[in-house]
Tab-separated table of C-alpha atoms and ligand atoms in Angstrom:
chain	number	residue	atom	x	y	z
Q	2	MET	CA	8.117	19.704	-12.699
Q	3	THR	CA	9.226	18.642	-9.373
Q	4	LYS	CA	6.518	16.568	-7.597
Q	5	ILE	CA	5.775	16.184	-3.876
Q	6	LEU	CA	4.142	13.784	-1.524
Q	7	PRO	CA	2.035	14.671	1.551
Q	8	LYS	CA	3.670	15.478	4.850
Q	9	ASP	CA	2.078	12.563	6.690
Q	10	PHE	CA	3.044	10.068	3.809
Q	11	ILE	CA	4.749	6.897	5.070
Q	12	PHE	CA	8.221	6.181	3.388
Q	13	GLY	CA	8.499	2.538	4.293
Q	14	GLY	CA	10.612	-0.468	3.545
Q	15	ALA	CA	9.179	-4.021	3.144
Q	16	THR	CA	10.274	-7.422	4.317
Q	17	ALA	CA	8.642	-10.828	4.821
Q	18	ALA	CA	9.500	-13.309	7.626
Q	19	TYR	CA	10.658	-16.232	5.495
Q	20	GLN	CA	12.844	-14.091	3.163
Q	21	ALA	CA	14.495	-12.151	5.917
Q	22	GLU	CA	14.604	-13.963	9.161
Q	23	GLY	CA	16.608	-17.103	8.488
Q	24	ALA	CA	16.772	-19.229	11.618
Q	25	THR	CA	14.265	-21.632	10.258
Q	26	LYS	CA	14.622	-24.183	12.977
Q	27	ALA	CA	15.496	-21.846	15.869
Q	28	ASP	CA	13.509	-21.577	19.102
Q	29	GLY	CA	10.880	-24.128	18.377
Q	30	LYS	CA	9.929	-22.809	14.840
Q	31	GLY	CA	7.915	-25.433	12.963
Q	32	PRO	CA	8.696	-26.259	9.418
Q	33	VAL	CA	7.033	-24.657	6.332
Q	34	ALA	CA	6.628	-26.312	2.824
Q	35	TRP	CA	9.287	-24.046	1.448
Q	36	ASP	CA	12.016	-25.639	3.561
Q	37	LYS	CA	12.082	-28.834	1.779
Q	38	TYR	CA	10.814	-27.559	-1.499
Q	39	LEU	CA	13.751	-25.118	-1.813
Q	40	GLU	CA	16.284	-27.778	-0.796
Q	41	GLU	CA	14.871	-30.165	-3.481
Q	42	SER	CA	14.112	-27.706	-6.385
Q	43	TYR	CA	16.344	-24.769	-6.133
Q	44	TRP	CA	20.047	-23.808	-5.736
Q	45	TYR	CA	19.515	-22.045	-2.456
Q	46	THR	CA	17.643	-22.232	0.797
Q	47	ALA	CA	16.124	-19.852	3.376
Q	48	GLU	CA	19.383	-19.987	5.409
Q	49	PRO	CA	20.687	-17.611	6.170
Q	50	ALA	CA	18.428	-15.215	4.421
Q	51	SER	CA	19.231	-11.786	6.038
Q	52	ASP	CA	19.523	-13.102	9.450
Q	53	PHE	CA	16.806	-10.647	10.441
Q	54	TYR	CA	15.973	-12.885	13.413
Q	55	ASN	CA	19.093	-11.706	15.267
Q	56	ARG	CA	20.013	-8.707	13.169
Q	57	TYR	CA	16.859	-6.687	13.340
Q	58	PRO	CA	18.073	-4.123	15.760
Q	59	VAL	CA	20.689	-3.285	13.178
Q	60	ASP	CA	18.002	-2.913	10.341
Q	61	LEU	CA	15.632	-0.802	12.273
Q	62	LYS	CA	18.576	1.442	13.398
Q	63	LEU	CA	19.317	1.837	9.741
Q	64	ALA	CA	15.635	2.528	8.873
Q	65	GLU	CA	15.576	5.280	11.435
Q	66	GLU	CA	18.824	6.795	10.142
Q	67	TYR	CA	17.633	6.736	6.656
Q	68	GLY	CA	14.147	8.440	7.143
Q	69	VAL	CA	12.417	5.029	6.741
Q	70	ASN	CA	9.350	5.513	9.102
Q	71	GLY	CA	7.366	2.272	8.348
Q	72	ILE	CA	8.283	-1.329	7.795
Q	73	ARG	CA	6.374	-4.221	6.642
Q	74	ILE	CA	7.167	-7.394	8.584
Q	75	SER	CA	5.312	-10.721	8.624
Q	76	ILE	CA	4.807	-13.052	11.448
Q	77	ALA	CA	6.029	-16.511	10.543
Q	78	TRP	CA	2.814	-18.486	11.548
Q	79	SER	CA	5.087	-21.688	12.309
Q	80	ARG	CA	7.058	-19.652	14.979
Q	81	ILE	CA	3.763	-19.112	16.941
Q	82	PHE	CA	1.991	-22.331	16.127
Q	83	PRO	CA	4.707	-24.801	15.027
Q	84	THR	CA	2.156	-27.185	13.461
Q	85	GLY	CA	-0.130	-24.460	12.548
Q	86	LYS	CA	-2.691	-24.878	15.252
Q	87	ASP	CA	-3.298	-25.854	18.810
Q	88	GLU	CA	-0.022	-25.537	20.816
Q	89	VAL	CA	1.608	-22.015	21.164
Q	90	ASN	CA	5.396	-21.714	20.895
Q	91	LEU	CA	6.011	-19.042	23.601
Q	92	LYS	CA	9.541	-18.434	22.217
Q	93	GLY	CA	8.136	-17.359	18.943
Q	94	VAL	CA	5.588	-14.892	20.548
Q	95	GLU	CA	8.384	-13.381	22.752
Q	96	TYR	CA	10.443	-12.938	19.515
Q	97	TYR	CA	7.718	-10.717	17.862
Q	98	HIS	CA	7.126	-8.682	21.044
Q	99	LYS	CA	10.748	-7.821	21.079
Q	100	LEU	CA	10.741	-7.061	17.280
Q	101	PHE	CA	7.630	-4.829	17.661
Q	102	ALA	CA	9.166	-3.037	20.665
Q	103	GLU	CA	12.252	-2.259	18.604
Q	104	CYS	CA	10.206	-0.679	15.869
Q	105	GLN	CA	8.610	1.458	18.295
Q	106	LYS	CA	11.888	2.578	19.841
Q	107	ARG	CA	13.197	3.560	16.446
Q	108	GLY	CA	9.918	5.413	15.382
Q	109	VAL	CA	9.183	2.924	12.602
Q	110	GLU	CA	5.581	2.084	12.255
Q	111	ALA	CA	5.011	-1.725	11.788
Q	112	PHE	CA	2.571	-2.987	9.209
Q	113	VAL	CA	2.309	-6.673	10.233
Q	114	THR	CA	1.271	-9.419	7.854
Q	115	LEU	CA	-0.133	-12.670	9.196
Q	116	HIS	CA	0.615	-14.819	6.190
Q	117	HIS	CA	3.302	-14.044	3.558
Q	118	PHE	CA	3.482	-17.249	1.514
Q	119	ASP	CA	4.552	-19.488	4.585
Q	120	THR	CA	1.752	-21.838	5.539
Q	121	PRO	CA	3.114	-24.458	8.175
Q	122	GLU	CA	4.110	-27.643	6.630
Q	123	THR	CA	1.405	-29.483	8.445
Q	124	LEU	CA	-1.404	-27.537	6.991
Q	125	HIS	CA	0.282	-27.238	3.559
Q	126	SER	CA	0.639	-31.085	3.211
Q	127	ASN	CA	-2.892	-31.286	4.283
Q	128	GLY	CA	-4.186	-29.203	1.167
Q	129	ASP	CA	-3.166	-25.769	2.158
Q	130	PHE	CA	-5.957	-23.295	1.520
Q	131	LEU	CA	-7.682	-25.826	-0.881
Q	132	ASN	CA	-8.722	-27.618	2.284
Q	133	ARG	CA	-11.450	-25.632	4.131
Q	134	GLU	CA	-10.250	-26.846	7.577
Q	135	ASN	CA	-7.336	-24.442	7.064
Q	136	ILE	CA	-9.579	-21.613	6.969
Q	137	GLU	CA	-10.521	-22.378	10.721
Q	138	HIS	CA	-6.806	-22.655	11.585
Q	139	PHE	CA	-5.878	-19.447	9.962
Q	140	VAL	CA	-8.784	-17.660	11.692
Q	141	ALA	CA	-7.601	-19.110	15.098
Q	142	TYR	CA	-4.117	-18.054	14.400
Q	143	ALA	CA	-5.288	-14.583	13.528
Q	144	ALA	CA	-7.473	-14.190	16.569
Q	145	TYR	CA	-4.443	-15.345	18.764
Q	146	CYS	CA	-2.219	-12.788	17.260
Q	147	PHE	CA	-4.935	-9.943	17.504
Q	148	GLU	CA	-5.246	-10.656	21.163
Q	149	GLU	CA	-1.569	-11.226	21.818
Q	150	PHE	CA	-0.109	-8.124	20.090
Q	151	PRO	CA	-2.100	-5.128	20.911
Q	152	GLU	CA	1.133	-2.952	20.149
Q	153	VAL	CA	0.460	-3.595	16.497
Q	154	ASN	CA	-1.538	-0.868	14.961
Q	155	TYR	CA	-1.623	-2.153	11.260
Q	156	TRP	CA	-2.563	-5.618	10.488
Q	157	THR	CA	-2.592	-7.371	7.021
Q	158	THR	CA	-4.171	-10.660	6.687
Q	159	PHE	CA	-2.526	-12.150	3.606
Q	160	ASN	CA	0.162	-10.893	1.303
Q	161	GLU	CA	-0.602	-11.670	-2.308
Q	162	ILE	CA	-3.459	-14.195	-2.444
Q	163	GLY	CA	-3.126	-13.825	-6.327
Q	164	PRO	CA	0.523	-14.956	-6.821
Q	165	ILE	CA	0.008	-17.717	-4.123
Q	166	GLY	CA	-2.535	-19.434	-6.239
Q	167	ASP	CA	-0.516	-18.705	-9.351
Q	168	GLY	CA	2.843	-19.665	-7.932
Q	169	GLN	CA	1.282	-23.035	-6.416
Q	170	TYR	CA	-1.150	-24.228	-9.106
Q	171	LEU	CA	-0.470	-22.352	-12.363
Q	172	VAL	CA	3.246	-21.542	-12.837
Q	173	GLY	CA	4.242	-24.273	-10.427
Q	174	LYS	CA	7.286	-22.486	-8.885
Q	175	PHE	CA	5.807	-22.393	-5.356
Q	176	PRO	CA	5.136	-25.629	-3.351
Q	177	PRO	CA	3.461	-27.999	-4.128
Q	178	GLY	CA	4.580	-27.030	-7.666
Q	179	ILE	CA	1.483	-27.901	-9.566
Q	180	GLN	CA	1.109	-26.459	-13.126
Q	181	TYR	CA	-1.830	-25.103	-15.212
Q	182	ASP	CA	-4.495	-26.002	-12.884
Q	183	LEU	CA	-6.788	-23.024	-13.131
Q	184	ALA	CA	-9.611	-24.429	-11.025
Q	185	LYS	CA	-7.051	-24.835	-8.119
Q	186	VAL	CA	-5.996	-21.374	-8.731
Q	187	PHE	CA	-9.534	-19.915	-8.389
Q	188	GLN	CA	-10.308	-22.195	-5.485
Q	189	SER	CA	-7.308	-21.189	-3.605
Q	190	HIS	CA	-8.126	-17.402	-4.134
Q	191	HIS	CA	-11.624	-17.851	-2.964
Q	192	ASN	CA	-10.863	-19.739	0.078
Q	193	MET	CA	-8.160	-17.409	1.163
Q	194	MET	CA	-10.615	-14.529	0.526
Q	195	VAL	CA	-13.091	-16.102	2.908
Q	196	SER	CA	-10.160	-16.614	5.392
Q	197	HIS	CA	-9.524	-12.975	5.027
Q	198	ALA	CA	-12.990	-11.861	5.501
Q	199	ARG	CA	-13.514	-14.039	8.537
Q	200	ALA	CA	-10.375	-12.485	10.179
Q	201	VAL	CA	-11.543	-8.976	9.370
Q	202	LYS	CA	-14.957	-9.394	10.700
Q	203	LEU	CA	-13.584	-10.967	13.895
Q	204	TYR	CA	-11.126	-8.033	14.364
Q	205	LYS	CA	-13.880	-5.399	13.921
Q	206	ASP	CA	-16.373	-7.466	16.049
Q	207	LYS	CA	-13.872	-7.556	18.995
Q	208	GLY	CA	-13.431	-3.800	18.746
Q	209	TYR	CA	-9.635	-3.883	18.469
Q	210	LYS	CA	-8.345	-0.413	18.013
Q	211	GLY	CA	-5.960	-0.691	14.960
Q	212	GLU	CA	-6.439	-0.875	11.293
Q	213	ILE	CA	-6.690	-3.978	9.177
Q	214	GLY	CA	-6.418	-4.573	5.356
Q	215	ILE	CA	-5.218	-6.881	2.760
Q	216	VAL	CA	-2.207	-6.619	0.429
Q	217	HIS	CA	-2.949	-7.538	-3.290
Q	218	ALA	CA	-0.447	-7.756	-5.985
Q	219	LEU	CA	-2.118	-5.953	-8.939
Q	220	PRO	CA	-0.331	-6.032	-12.247
Q	221	THR	CA	-2.181	-3.949	-14.709
Q	222	LYS	CA	-3.285	-5.941	-17.966
Q	223	TYR	CA	-3.456	-4.077	-21.359
Q	224	PRO	CA	-4.495	-5.481	-24.805
Q	225	HIS	CA	-1.562	-5.688	-27.133
Q	226	ASP	CA	-3.726	-4.213	-29.783
Q	227	PRO	CA	-6.177	-1.947	-28.265
Q	228	GLU	CA	-8.354	-2.068	-31.425
Q	229	ASN	CA	-8.557	-5.814	-31.405
Q	230	PRO	CA	-11.580	-7.176	-29.633
Q	231	ASN	CA	-9.823	-10.550	-29.055
Q	232	ASP	CA	-6.760	-8.928	-27.376
Q	233	ILE	CA	-9.081	-6.900	-25.307
Q	234	ARG	CA	-10.947	-9.917	-24.259
Q	235	ALA	CA	-7.494	-11.625	-23.598
Q	236	ALA	CA	-6.605	-8.737	-21.323
Q	237	GLU	CA	-9.909	-8.947	-19.532
Q	238	LEU	CA	-9.675	-12.767	-18.826
Q	239	GLU	CA	-6.005	-12.287	-17.581
Q	240	ASP	CA	-7.084	-9.454	-15.376
Q	241	ILE	CA	-9.937	-11.683	-13.931
Q	242	ILE	CA	-7.377	-14.363	-13.017
Q	243	HIS	CA	-4.874	-11.933	-11.318
Q	244	ASN	CA	-6.952	-9.041	-10.226
Q	245	LYS	CA	-10.651	-8.826	-10.649
Q	246	PHE	CA	-11.638	-12.074	-8.918
Q	247	ILE	CA	-9.883	-11.188	-5.647
Q	248	LEU	CA	-10.869	-7.427	-5.834
Q	249	ASP	CA	-14.508	-8.499	-6.258
Q	250	ALA	CA	-14.287	-10.667	-3.285
Q	251	THR	CA	-12.660	-8.058	-1.179
Q	252	TYR	CA	-14.943	-4.938	-1.939
Q	253	LEU	CA	-18.106	-6.429	-3.571
Q	254	GLY	CA	-18.502	-9.326	-1.209
Q	255	HIS	CA	-19.466	-11.472	-4.432
Q	256	TYR	CA	-18.278	-12.049	-7.858
Q	257	SER	CA	-19.704	-9.703	-10.576
Q	258	GLU	CA	-21.470	-11.188	-13.479
Q	259	GLN	CA	-18.554	-10.261	-15.733
Q	260	THR	CA	-16.108	-12.138	-13.402
Q	261	ILE	CA	-18.185	-15.181	-13.085
Q	262	GLU	CA	-18.576	-15.321	-17.052
Q	263	GLY	CA	-14.879	-15.132	-17.568
Q	264	VAL	CA	-14.040	-17.742	-14.680
Q	265	ASN	CA	-16.709	-20.128	-16.286
Q	266	HIS	CA	-15.048	-19.476	-19.811
Q	267	ILE	CA	-11.661	-20.295	-18.482
Q	268	LEU	CA	-12.662	-23.524	-16.731
Q	269	GLU	CA	-14.814	-24.715	-19.634
Q	270	ILE	CA	-11.678	-24.644	-21.762
Q	271	ASN	CA	-9.087	-25.706	-19.169
Q	272	GLY	CA	-11.378	-28.073	-17.023
Q	273	GLY	CA	-12.216	-28.226	-13.318
Q	274	GLU	CA	-14.898	-27.103	-10.943
Q	275	LEU	CA	-15.323	-24.876	-8.118
Q	276	ASP	CA	-16.776	-25.276	-4.653
Q	277	PHE	CA	-18.519	-21.948	-3.725
Q	278	ARG	CA	-20.906	-22.022	-0.867
Q	279	GLU	CA	-23.720	-19.738	0.191
Q	280	GLU	CA	-22.262	-19.113	3.517
Q	281	ASP	CA	-18.941	-17.942	1.955
Q	282	PHE	CA	-20.666	-15.131	0.365
Q	283	ASP	CA	-22.322	-14.103	3.746
Q	284	VAL	CA	-18.795	-13.842	5.118
Q	285	LEU	CA	-17.455	-11.906	2.062
Q	286	GLU	CA	-20.466	-9.512	2.209
Q	287	ALA	CA	-20.194	-8.940	5.842
Q	288	ALA	CA	-16.485	-7.856	5.582
Q	289	LYS	CA	-16.602	-5.886	2.244
Q	290	ASP	CA	-16.789	-2.423	3.926
Q	291	LEU	CA	-14.705	-3.286	6.857
Q	292	ASN	CA	-11.069	-3.056	5.311
Q	293	ASP	CA	-9.339	0.027	6.549
Q	294	PHE	CA	-6.814	-0.046	3.692
Q	295	LEU	CA	-5.726	-1.884	0.594
Q	296	GLY	CA	-2.239	-2.624	0.028
Q	297	ILE	CA	-1.103	-2.595	-3.558
Q	298	ASN	CA	2.032	-4.490	-4.641
Q	299	TYR	CA	2.765	-3.256	-8.030
Q	300	TYR	CA	5.940	-4.175	-10.168
Q	301	MET	CA	4.784	-4.513	-13.774
Q	302	SER	CA	2.258	-4.511	-16.219
Q	303	ASP	CA	1.447	-7.037	-19.032
Q	304	TRP	CA	0.193	-6.821	-22.624
Q	305	MET	CA	-1.919	-9.589	-23.809
Q	306	GLN	CA	-2.790	-11.182	-27.218
Q	307	ALA	CA	-5.602	-13.683	-27.870
Q	308	PHE	CA	-4.270	-17.264	-27.815
Q	309	ASP	CA	-5.816	-20.679	-28.390
Q	310	GLY	CA	-2.890	-22.937	-28.589
Q	311	GLU	CA	-1.595	-25.282	-25.719
Q	312	THR	CA	-0.761	-23.730	-22.368
Q	313	GLU	CA	2.872	-23.189	-21.600
Q	314	ILE	CA	4.448	-21.127	-19.036
Q	315	ILE	CA	8.240	-20.832	-18.402
Q	316	HIS	CA	9.425	-18.940	-15.515
Q	317	ASN	CA	12.569	-16.856	-15.695
Q	318	GLY	CA	14.278	-17.391	-12.339
Q	319	THR	CA	17.833	-16.713	-13.475
Q	320	GLY	CA	17.662	-13.336	-14.874
Q	321	GLU	CA	18.384	-14.437	-18.368
Q	322	LYS	CA	16.562	-11.794	-20.284
Q	323	GLY	CA	14.068	-13.080	-22.691
Q	324	SER	CA	13.744	-16.536	-21.298
Q	325	SER	CA	10.146	-16.446	-19.958
Q	326	LYS	CA	6.987	-17.512	-21.631
Q	327	TYR	CA	3.386	-17.332	-20.790
Q	328	GLN	CA	0.388	-18.484	-22.630
Q	329	ILE	CA	-2.835	-19.986	-21.569
Q	330	LYS	CA	-5.202	-21.658	-23.691
Q	331	GLY	CA	-8.413	-19.565	-24.303
Q	332	VAL	CA	-7.042	-16.831	-22.179
Q	333	GLY	CA	-4.165	-15.188	-23.782
Q	334	ARG	CA	-0.438	-14.778	-24.038
Q	335	ARG	CA	1.874	-12.058	-22.870
Q	336	GLN	CA	3.411	-10.048	-25.593
Q	337	ALA	CA	4.563	-6.664	-24.678
Q	338	PRO	CA	5.366	-3.759	-27.091
Q	339	THR	CA	9.126	-3.925	-27.899
Q	340	ASN	CA	9.873	-0.364	-26.973
Q	341	ILE	CA	8.937	-0.920	-23.242
Q	342	PRO	CA	11.665	-1.655	-20.828
Q	343	LYS	CA	11.957	-4.856	-19.032
Q	344	THR	CA	14.219	-6.104	-16.099
Q	345	ASP	CA	16.541	-9.038	-16.701
Q	346	TRP	CA	13.814	-11.292	-15.255
Q	347	ASP	CA	11.390	-9.974	-17.917
Q	348	TRP	CA	9.336	-7.835	-15.598
Q	349	ILE	CA	7.908	-4.929	-17.588
Q	350	ILE	CA	8.708	-1.499	-16.204
Q	351	TYR	CA	5.589	0.622	-16.571
Q	352	PRO	CA	4.914	3.217	-13.902
Q	353	GLN	CA	1.813	4.377	-15.690
Q	354	GLY	CA	0.338	0.930	-14.932
Q	355	LEU	CA	0.334	1.727	-11.324
Q	356	TYR	CA	-1.419	5.032	-11.831
Q	357	ASP	CA	-4.169	3.091	-13.998
Q	358	GLN	CA	-4.500	0.502	-11.282
Q	359	ILE	CA	-5.024	2.920	-8.512
Q	360	MET	CA	-7.542	4.856	-10.549
Q	361	ARG	CA	-9.363	1.579	-11.425
Q	362	ILE	CA	-9.672	0.856	-7.744
Q	363	LYS	CA	-10.977	4.373	-6.968
Q	364	LYS	CA	-13.562	3.884	-9.749
Q	365	ASP	CA	-14.668	0.308	-9.519
Q	366	TYR	CA	-14.237	-0.144	-5.752
Q	367	PRO	CA	-15.096	3.174	-4.127
Q	368	ASN	CA	-15.210	1.571	-0.712
Q	369	TYR	CA	-11.468	0.876	-0.689
Q	370	ASN	CA	-10.982	3.687	2.058
Q	371	LYS	CA	-7.347	4.287	1.591
Q	372	ILE	CA	-4.298	2.726	-0.265
Q	373	TYR	CA	-0.809	2.048	0.667
Q	374	ILE	CA	1.656	0.907	-2.009
Q	375	THR	CA	2.988	-1.929	0.008
Q	376	GLU	CA	5.684	-3.178	-2.455
Q	377	ASN	CA	7.476	-1.770	-5.418
Q	378	GLY	CA	11.036	-1.830	-6.476
Q	379	LEU	CA	13.584	-3.002	-8.786
Q	380	GLY	CA	15.162	-6.558	-8.740
Q	381	TYR	CA	18.634	-6.048	-10.038
Q	382	LYS	CA	22.038	-7.819	-10.265
Q	383	ASP	CA	23.688	-5.201	-7.993
Q	384	GLU	CA	27.421	-4.674	-8.349
Q	385	PHE	CA	29.077	-4.157	-5.064
Q	386	VAL	CA	31.994	-1.583	-5.350
Q	387	ASP	CA	33.423	0.819	-2.973
Q	388	ASP	CA	31.490	-0.698	-0.100
Q	389	THR	CA	28.232	0.499	-1.834
Q	390	VAL	CA	25.994	-0.128	-4.826
Q	391	TYR	CA	25.662	2.576	-7.545
Q	392	ASP	CA	22.140	1.727	-8.091
Q	393	ASP	CA	21.036	4.525	-10.406
Q	394	ALA	CA	18.478	2.195	-12.169
Q	395	ARG	CA	16.670	1.543	-8.942
Q	396	ILE	CA	16.498	5.215	-7.992
Q	397	ASP	CA	15.088	6.018	-11.489
Q	398	TYR	CA	12.443	3.159	-11.235
Q	399	VAL	CA	11.339	4.273	-7.558
Q	400	LYS	CA	11.359	7.899	-8.471
Q	401	LYS	CA	8.975	7.353	-11.536
Q	402	HIS	CA	6.685	5.197	-9.453
Q	403	LEU	CA	6.524	7.871	-6.664
Q	404	GLU	CA	5.860	10.554	-9.255
Q	405	ILE	CA	2.981	8.645	-10.652
Q	406	ILE	CA	1.581	8.308	-6.959
Q	407	SER	CA	1.867	11.891	-6.442
Q	408	ASP	CA	-0.192	12.387	-9.602
Q	409	ALA	CA	-2.782	9.840	-8.473
Q	410	ILE	CA	-3.060	11.773	-5.186
Q	411	THR	CA	-3.532	15.036	-7.132
Q	412	ASP	CA	-6.331	13.170	-9.119
Q	413	GLY	CA	-8.089	12.289	-5.895
Q	414	ALA	CA	-6.862	8.872	-4.856
Q	415	ASN	CA	-6.320	8.423	-1.144
Q	416	VAL	CA	-2.777	7.024	-1.031
Q	417	LYS	CA	-1.109	7.118	2.264
Q	418	GLY	CA	2.279	5.658	1.902
Q	419	TYR	CA	4.778	3.742	-0.199
Q	420	PHE	CA	7.059	0.703	1.096
Q	421	ILE	CA	9.975	-0.114	-1.111
Q	422	TRP	CA	10.496	-3.758	-1.596
Q	423	SER	CA	12.843	-4.358	-0.094
Q	424	LEU	CA	14.362	-2.655	3.073
Q	425	MET	CA	17.465	-4.569	2.865
Q	426	ASP	CA	18.380	-7.284	0.378
Q	427	VAL	CA	16.475	-10.596	1.041
Q	428	PHE	CA	16.366	-13.588	-1.102
Q	429	SER	CA	13.693	-13.992	-3.814
Q	430	TRP	CA	11.306	-17.033	-3.542
Q	431	SER	CA	11.961	-18.510	-6.976
Q	432	ASN	CA	14.887	-16.431	-8.000
Q	433	GLY	CA	17.411	-16.790	-5.216
Q	434	TYR	CA	19.804	-14.424	-3.661
Q	435	GLU	CA	21.094	-13.070	-6.821
Q	436	LYS	CA	17.952	-10.863	-7.474
Q	437	ARG	CA	18.486	-7.867	-5.051
Q	438	TYR	CA	15.911	-5.184	-4.171
Q	439	GLY	CA	17.161	-3.646	-0.958
Q	440	LEU	CA	18.057	-0.192	-0.020
Q	441	PHE	CA	20.866	-1.672	2.063
Q	442	TYR	CA	23.200	-4.381	0.573
Q	443	VAL	CA	23.519	-7.329	2.555
Q	444	ASP	CA	26.689	-9.377	2.262
Q	445	PHE	CA	25.092	-12.932	2.855
Q	446	GLU	CA	28.351	-14.430	4.222
Q	447	THR	CA	29.168	-11.710	6.848
Q	448	GLN	CA	25.742	-10.372	7.207
Q	449	GLU	CA	27.119	-6.743	7.176
Q	450	ARG	CA	24.807	-4.130	5.779
Q	451	TYR	CA	25.864	-1.265	3.464
Q	452	PRO	CA	23.783	1.753	2.462
Q	453	LYS	CA	23.331	1.755	-1.490
Q	454	LYS	CA	23.201	4.889	-3.377
Q	455	SER	CA	19.387	4.534	-3.219
Q	456	ALA	CA	19.410	4.558	0.472
Q	457	HIS	CA	20.673	8.042	0.535
Q	458	TRP	CA	18.439	9.104	-2.135
Q	459	TYR	CA	15.473	7.646	-0.481
Q	460	LYS	CA	16.270	9.344	2.812
Q	461	GLU	CA	16.366	12.778	1.040
Q	462	VAL	CA	12.983	12.246	-0.412
Q	463	ALA	CA	11.570	10.935	2.836
Q	464	GLU	CA	12.807	13.922	4.759
Q	465	THR	CA	11.728	16.449	2.311
Q	466	GLN	CA	8.742	14.673	0.627
Q	467	VAL	CA	10.138	16.116	-2.488
Q	468	ILE	CA	10.704	13.623	-5.263
Q	469	GLN	CA	13.988	14.834	-6.879
G	26	BGP	C1	6.248	-10.162	-4.115
G	26	BGP	C2	6.340	-10.756	-2.953
G	26	BGP	C3	7.586	-10.644	-2.154
G	26	BGP	C4	8.883	-10.325	-3.055
G	26	BGP	C5	8.526	-9.621	-4.403
G	26	BGP	C6	9.527	-9.687	-5.402
G	26	BGP	O1	5.433	-11.048	-4.953
G	26	BGP	O2	5.293	-10.390	-1.952
G	26	BGP	O3	7.734	-11.385	-1.208
G	26	BGP	O4	9.542	-11.478	-3.250
G	26	BGP	O5	7.335	-10.002	-4.885
G	26	BGP	O6	9.413	-10.726	-6.143
G	26	BGP	P1	10.601	-11.708	-6.547
G	26	BGP	O7	11.196	-12.179	-5.263
G	26	BGP	O8	9.900	-12.899	-7.264
G	26	BGP	O9	11.454	-11.058	-7.519
């Protein structure tokens, strides 16, 4: 049966400053930790990325032409405050005014994120969000942006607090590249959630007219053997690390007993202590009902088996299928059923996981207000032929996820839009320029854009709201 989406549904495309803009030193931009880290640890840098800094009029024109009526963009904190605080760089401010004006001109609603992985270097090297001083700096930066950019109707504080902590302190593929430190993971999640809550409260207290929310990556976690209590426990603990801890902070204003029990168990085995303060919970509590929306980034689900051996995580950053490994002592290991498809980067393709995650939010966190799917898409080694890419696999992936969103809406979930990751090709943080996601192919040498087959398909769906 053909499925449809509501008339007012947003069909968006997502981007992020660091992955799209390039121009990492232009017009007074301050450094971020990634600049040096990519140079030292990877085979690529953030130059030229997609040269969005200069080419945004081209991308927004394409968006308009192809029915894309929303765009996720992030502000690079270090363009506004080159050292993360104090002195403002007016050229950076001017750039974003121009960018938002272009969105308006093209009828593309801008959903603007304040922090998408790119903490300014000065603050990062001072402990990033493990250092509570940086909570203050983030809130000051947020306050400045709220006041300076009244043209923005939709604000997101953070993109993916979960993967930031994981990337920085568990998997170790994000700067500063620390591995297996679960206490740092939870502390980073916690401090960032406090920063989020402070910014949301401030936004509402000042009476700004727009909407504000947060974007969480929410991979659904299933037990490998649903009959085995140890596998069920592994899925539960893995869910706490990636989802439940930050969802509780967002919508309960505290951590539930089950969450705290899980965190304590994980830290007993893996070591480390947390610094939670009473005033943190006052802040979380004060903001828990003020989020206008939840952004869900959903790419994959995982299946978990109980595991008590030594922790080992191997990141597949090159697209060599089957090269990844993930096992955490006393938590579990990832072991998916063999019949479930995976991408070349071992990301498990399971649209039903998105449905289950949306329904879990509806049930466990009924104060969520509304949901946007703020990222979803297929990372692929695109083949560029005839000035295009025949990306049927991507169309199939997006189609199935849109269908499941339509089902969730039918079943009572308030989902108001979808943003494909990514609008045009951008580079991937820990996987380089070879892992493409865009509706528009970017030739990174000439910076020319070419609509892929998926762009034509997306336009049709966006214009008719019929998922065909
Ligand atoms: C999310 C990030 C995006 C983007 C996407 C795809 O975690 O918010 O910035 O990179 O995932 O992931 P990857 O680039 O690792 O394939």
